[in-house]
mmCIF file of N, CA and C in Angstrom:
data_model
loop_
_atom_site.group_PDB
_atom_site.id
_atom_site.type_symbol
_atom_site.label_atom_id
_atom_site.label_comp_id
_atom_site.label_asym_id
_atom_site.label_seq_id
_atom_site.Cartn_x
_atom_site.Cartn_y
_atom_site.Cartn_z
ATOM 1 N N MET A 1359 16.718 84.867 30.040
ATOM 2 C CA MET A 1359 15.614 85.426 30.761
ATOM 3 C C MET A 1359 16.090 86.698 31.444
ATOM 4 N N SER A 1360 15.224 87.680 31.484
ATOM 5 C CA SER A 1360 15.538 88.943 32.153
ATOM 6 C C SER A 1360 14.404 89.356 33.076
ATOM 7 N N LEU A 1361 14.780 90.061 34.119
ATOM 8 C CA LEU A 1361 13.823 90.686 35.020
ATOM 9 C C LEU A 1361 13.979 92.184 34.866
ATOM 10 N N GLU A 1362 12.882 92.876 34.649
ATOM 11 C CA GLU A 1362 12.925 94.324 34.546
ATOM 12 C C GLU A 1362 12.534 94.911 35.894
ATOM 13 N N LEU A 1363 13.406 95.706 36.466
ATOM 14 C CA LEU A 1363 13.134 96.341 37.750
ATOM 15 C C LEU A 1363 12.676 97.768 37.512
ATOM 16 N N VAL A 1364 11.537 98.108 38.114
ATOM 17 C CA VAL A 1364 10.975 99.456 37.979
ATOM 18 C C VAL A 1364 10.667 100.005 39.369
ATOM 19 N N THR A 1365 10.659 101.332 39.466
ATOM 20 C CA THR A 1365 10.346 101.963 40.756
ATOM 21 C C THR A 1365 8.842 102.075 40.966
ATOM 22 N N ASP A 1366 8.081 102.083 39.875
ATOM 23 C CA ASP A 1366 6.627 102.214 39.947
ATOM 24 C C ASP A 1366 6.009 101.399 38.816
ATOM 25 N N ARG A 1367 5.080 100.527 39.140
ATOM 26 C CA ARG A 1367 4.475 99.666 38.120
ATOM 27 C C ARG A 1367 3.662 100.438 37.088
ATOM 28 N N LYS A 1368 3.097 101.566 37.477
ATOM 29 C CA LYS A 1368 2.293 102.341 36.532
ATOM 30 C C LYS A 1368 3.153 103.142 35.568
ATOM 31 N N THR A 1369 4.144 103.846 36.099
ATOM 32 C CA THR A 1369 4.972 104.700 35.245
ATOM 33 C C THR A 1369 6.095 103.921 34.568
ATOM 34 N N LYS A 1370 6.434 102.757 35.121
ATOM 35 C CA LYS A 1370 7.515 101.907 34.595
ATOM 36 C C LYS A 1370 8.875 102.614 34.616
ATOM 37 N N GLU A 1371 9.054 103.513 35.573
ATOM 38 C CA GLU A 1371 10.345 104.196 35.689
ATOM 39 C C GLU A 1371 11.429 103.179 36.025
ATOM 40 N N PRO A 1372 12.532 103.134 35.254
ATOM 41 C CA PRO A 1372 13.588 102.151 35.487
ATOM 42 C C PRO A 1372 14.223 102.297 36.870
ATOM 43 N N ALA A 1373 14.426 101.176 37.533
ATOM 44 C CA ALA A 1373 15.072 101.153 38.849
ATOM 45 C C ALA A 1373 16.532 100.754 38.671
ATOM 46 N N THR A 1374 17.322 101.673 38.150
ATOM 47 C CA THR A 1374 18.715 101.369 37.841
ATOM 48 C C THR A 1374 19.553 101.126 39.099
ATOM 49 N N ALA A 1375 19.299 101.870 40.151
ATOM 50 C CA ALA A 1375 20.064 101.671 41.389
ATOM 51 C C ALA A 1375 19.778 100.294 41.980
ATOM 52 N N ALA A 1376 18.533 99.869 41.933
ATOM 53 C CA ALA A 1376 18.172 98.552 42.455
ATOM 54 C C ALA A 1376 18.816 97.451 41.616
ATOM 55 N N ALA A 1377 18.852 97.617 40.305
ATOM 56 C CA ALA A 1377 19.474 96.618 39.438
ATOM 57 C C ALA A 1377 20.966 96.501 39.720
ATOM 58 N N ALA A 1378 21.619 97.644 39.929
ATOM 59 C CA ALA A 1378 23.046 97.620 40.270
ATOM 60 C C ALA A 1378 23.266 96.930 41.610
ATOM 61 N N ALA A 1379 22.356 97.137 42.546
ATOM 62 C CA ALA A 1379 22.463 96.499 43.859
ATOM 63 C C ALA A 1379 22.267 94.986 43.754
ATOM 64 N N VAL A 1380 21.343 94.546 42.893
ATOM 65 C CA VAL A 1380 21.143 93.101 42.689
ATOM 66 C C VAL A 1380 22.440 92.481 42.184
ATOM 67 N N TYR A 1381 23.047 93.122 41.219
ATOM 68 C CA TYR A 1381 24.309 92.608 40.673
ATOM 69 C C TYR A 1381 25.379 92.547 41.765
ATOM 70 N N ARG A 1382 25.565 93.650 42.485
ATOM 71 C CA ARG A 1382 26.606 93.738 43.515
ATOM 72 C C ARG A 1382 26.390 92.725 44.637
ATOM 73 N N LEU A 1383 25.171 92.639 45.145
ATOM 74 C CA LEU A 1383 24.880 91.695 46.234
ATOM 75 C C LEU A 1383 24.972 90.249 45.766
ATOM 76 N N GLY A 1384 24.565 90.003 44.523
ATOM 77 C CA GLY A 1384 24.700 88.653 43.973
ATOM 78 C C GLY A 1384 26.146 88.218 43.918
ATOM 79 N N VAL A 1385 27.020 89.101 43.463
ATOM 80 C CA VAL A 1385 28.458 88.797 43.406
ATOM 81 C C VAL A 1385 28.988 88.508 44.804
ATOM 82 N N GLN A 1386 28.563 89.294 45.788
ATOM 83 C CA GLN A 1386 29.009 89.067 47.167
ATOM 84 C C GLN A 1386 28.591 87.690 47.673
ATOM 85 N N LYS A 1387 27.486 87.168 47.140
ATOM 86 C CA LYS A 1387 26.989 85.862 47.568
ATOM 87 C C LYS A 1387 27.414 84.744 46.613
ATOM 88 N N GLY A 1388 28.294 85.073 45.658
ATOM 89 C CA GLY A 1388 28.858 84.062 44.780
ATOM 90 C C GLY A 1388 28.040 83.740 43.541
ATOM 91 N N VAL A 1389 27.066 84.583 43.205
ATOM 92 C CA VAL A 1389 26.245 84.357 42.015
ATOM 93 C C VAL A 1389 26.364 85.578 41.110
ATOM 94 N N LEU A 1390 26.697 85.336 39.860
ATOM 95 C CA LEU A 1390 26.880 86.425 38.908
ATOM 96 C C LEU A 1390 25.637 86.545 38.026
ATOM 97 N N PHE A 1391 24.886 87.612 38.229
ATOM 98 C CA PHE A 1391 23.737 87.923 37.382
ATOM 99 C C PHE A 1391 24.207 88.912 36.329
ATOM 100 N N GLY A 1392 23.609 88.859 35.159
ATOM 101 C CA GLY A 1392 23.967 89.806 34.120
ATOM 102 C C GLY A 1392 23.229 91.114 34.298
ATOM 103 N N GLU A 1393 23.851 92.169 33.799
ATOM 104 C CA GLU A 1393 23.223 93.489 33.801
ATOM 105 C C GLU A 1393 23.009 93.903 32.356
ATOM 106 N N ASN A 1394 22.042 94.756 32.142
ATOM 107 C CA ASN A 1394 21.841 95.292 30.805
ATOM 108 C C ASN A 1394 21.823 96.803 30.889
ATOM 109 N N ARG A 1395 22.790 97.397 30.261
ATOM 110 C CA ARG A 1395 22.847 98.856 30.204
ATOM 111 C C ARG A 1395 22.510 99.336 28.798
ATOM 112 N N TYR A 1396 21.935 98.452 27.991
ATOM 113 C CA TYR A 1396 21.562 98.783 26.621
ATOM 114 C C TYR A 1396 20.578 99.946 26.616
ATOM 115 N N ALA A 1397 20.784 100.857 25.748
ATOM 116 C CA ALA A 1397 19.933 102.042 25.584
ATOM 117 C C ALA A 1397 19.907 102.906 26.844
ATOM 118 N N GLY A 1398 20.921 102.734 27.700
ATOM 119 C CA GLY A 1398 21.013 103.568 28.885
ATOM 120 C C GLY A 1398 20.028 103.235 29.993
ATOM 121 N N LEU A 1399 19.303 102.125 29.867
ATOM 122 C CA LEU A 1399 18.307 101.799 30.881
ATOM 123 C C LEU A 1399 18.952 101.261 32.146
ATOM 124 N N GLY A 1400 19.684 100.167 32.044
ATOM 125 C CA GLY A 1400 20.368 99.617 33.195
ATOM 126 C C GLY A 1400 19.474 99.051 34.265
ATOM 127 N N ASN A 1401 18.246 98.664 33.923
ATOM 128 C CA ASN A 1401 17.349 98.133 34.937
ATOM 129 C C ASN A 1401 16.948 96.686 34.675
ATOM 130 N N LEU A 1402 17.682 96.004 33.804
ATOM 131 C CA LEU A 1402 17.383 94.607 33.520
ATOM 132 C C LEU A 1402 18.417 93.710 34.183
ATOM 133 N N ILE A 1403 17.934 92.686 34.860
ATOM 134 C CA ILE A 1403 18.790 91.664 35.454
ATOM 135 C C ILE A 1403 18.650 90.429 34.589
ATOM 136 N N LYS A 1404 19.765 89.930 34.086
ATOM 137 C CA LYS A 1404 19.737 88.764 33.211
ATOM 138 C C LYS A 1404 20.142 87.510 33.977
ATOM 139 N N ILE A 1405 19.410 86.449 33.707
ATOM 140 C CA ILE A 1405 19.738 85.142 34.267
ATOM 141 C C ILE A 1405 20.065 84.261 33.067
ATOM 142 N N LYS A 1406 21.362 83.929 32.935
ATOM 143 C CA LYS A 1406 21.818 83.175 31.775
ATOM 144 C C LYS A 1406 22.673 81.990 32.226
ATOM 145 N N PRO A 1407 22.036 80.944 32.728
ATOM 146 C CA PRO A 1407 22.837 79.809 33.183
ATOM 147 C C PRO A 1407 23.423 79.047 32.000
ATOM 148 N N PRO A 1408 24.530 78.362 32.216
ATOM 149 C CA PRO A 1408 25.093 77.530 31.150
ATOM 150 C C PRO A 1408 24.163 76.346 30.878
ATOM 151 N N LEU A 1409 24.309 75.749 29.728
ATOM 152 C CA LEU A 1409 23.441 74.628 29.363
ATOM 153 C C LEU A 1409 23.616 73.426 30.282
ATOM 154 N N ASP A 1410 24.765 73.309 30.930
ATOM 155 C CA ASP A 1410 24.995 72.158 31.805
ATOM 156 C C ASP A 1410 24.755 72.471 33.286
ATOM 157 N N VAL A 1411 23.953 73.496 33.572
ATOM 158 C CA VAL A 1411 23.660 73.845 34.958
ATOM 159 C C VAL A 1411 22.872 72.714 35.620
ATOM 160 N N THR A 1412 23.197 72.456 36.873
ATOM 161 C CA THR A 1412 22.464 71.426 37.604
ATOM 162 C C THR A 1412 21.259 72.051 38.302
ATOM 163 N N ARG A 1413 20.333 71.207 38.696
ATOM 164 C CA ARG A 1413 19.176 71.708 39.451
ATOM 165 C C ARG A 1413 19.624 72.387 40.741
ATOM 166 N N ALA A 1414 20.603 71.806 41.399
ATOM 167 C CA ALA A 1414 21.092 72.370 42.658
ATOM 168 C C ALA A 1414 21.690 73.760 42.439
ATOM 169 N N GLN A 1415 22.466 73.912 41.366
ATOM 170 C CA GLN A 1415 23.062 75.217 41.076
ATOM 171 C C GLN A 1415 21.987 76.254 40.742
ATOM 172 N N MET A 1416 21.010 75.852 39.942
ATOM 173 C CA MET A 1416 19.947 76.779 39.574
ATOM 174 C C MET A 1416 19.104 77.147 40.790
ATOM 175 N N SER A 1417 18.843 76.172 41.628
ATOM 176 C CA SER A 1417 18.081 76.421 42.847
ATOM 177 C C SER A 1417 18.830 77.409 43.741
ATOM 178 N N HIS A 1418 20.142 77.225 43.852
ATOM 179 C CA HIS A 1418 20.958 78.131 44.662
ATOM 180 C C HIS A 1418 20.906 79.545 44.084
ATOM 181 N N ALA A 1419 21.062 79.684 42.775
ATOM 182 C CA ALA A 1419 21.031 81.002 42.127
ATOM 183 C C ALA A 1419 19.690 81.697 42.364
ATOM 184 N N LEU A 1420 18.609 80.952 42.253
ATOM 185 C CA LEU A 1420 17.281 81.537 42.466
ATOM 186 C C LEU A 1420 17.051 81.896 43.932
ATOM 187 N N ASP A 1421 17.586 81.085 44.832
ATOM 188 C CA ASP A 1421 17.503 81.420 46.261
ATOM 189 C C ASP A 1421 18.248 82.721 46.551
ATOM 190 N N VAL A 1422 19.430 82.860 45.957
ATOM 191 C CA VAL A 1422 20.207 84.091 46.146
ATOM 192 C C VAL A 1422 19.448 85.274 45.554
ATOM 193 N N LEU A 1423 18.870 85.117 44.374
ATOM 194 C CA LEU A 1423 18.102 86.197 43.755
ATOM 195 C C LEU A 1423 16.942 86.603 44.658
ATOM 196 N N ASP A 1424 16.224 85.636 45.198
ATOM 197 C CA ASP A 1424 15.109 85.919 46.098
ATOM 198 C C ASP A 1424 15.589 86.676 47.337
ATOM 199 N N GLU A 1425 16.695 86.235 47.903
ATOM 200 C CA GLU A 1425 17.247 86.888 49.093
ATOM 201 C C GLU A 1425 17.676 88.327 48.779
ATOM 202 N N VAL A 1426 18.361 88.506 47.665
ATOM 203 C CA VAL A 1426 18.853 89.830 47.278
ATOM 204 C C VAL A 1426 17.685 90.785 47.010
ATOM 205 N N LEU A 1427 16.675 90.325 46.274
ATOM 206 C CA LEU A 1427 15.523 91.168 46.009
ATOM 207 C C LEU A 1427 14.779 91.538 47.296
ATOM 208 N N GLY A 1428 14.693 90.588 48.219
ATOM 209 C CA GLY A 1428 14.073 90.870 49.521
ATOM 210 C C GLY A 1428 14.853 91.902 50.306
ATOM 211 N N THR A 1429 16.175 91.817 50.269
ATOM 212 C CA THR A 1429 17.025 92.786 50.939
ATOM 213 C C THR A 1429 16.826 94.176 50.369
ATOM 214 N N ILE A 1430 16.782 94.265 49.047
ATOM 215 C CA ILE A 1430 16.609 95.565 48.392
ATOM 216 C C ILE A 1430 15.225 96.136 48.670
ATOM 217 N N GLU A 1431 14.223 95.286 48.667
ATOM 218 C CA GLU A 1431 12.855 95.746 48.933
ATOM 219 C C GLU A 1431 12.722 96.264 50.376
ATOM 220 N N ALA A 1432 13.388 95.587 51.303
ATOM 221 C CA ALA A 1432 13.311 95.993 52.696
ATOM 222 C C ALA A 1432 14.122 97.248 53.001
ATOM 223 N N ASN A 1433 15.121 97.508 52.171
ATOM 224 C CA ASN A 1433 16.015 98.661 52.382
ATOM 225 C C ASN A 1433 16.155 99.469 51.105
ATOM 226 N N PRO A 1434 15.088 100.121 50.650
ATOM 227 C CA PRO A 1434 15.211 100.881 49.394
ATOM 228 C C PRO A 1434 16.199 102.046 49.542
ATOM 229 N N ALA A 1435 16.874 102.317 48.438
ATOM 230 C CA ALA A 1435 17.894 103.397 48.458
ATOM 231 C C ALA A 1435 17.260 104.762 48.485
#
């Protein structure tokens, strides 16, 4: 699963700085999200849990993602 981050919903301009921040802040909180720099976009956040992920682990990862996205939204670069 991937999340595409854009700066504007109408123009769909890629939000590469925000995607890099999601990755960096996630790592600081102990959760590794994937990045996609394919085709030079760099605005996709990948969530690729292992097949044996527990509900608790997935819940924690999603909580961290929610927190990180809220932080970025409140403090845009």
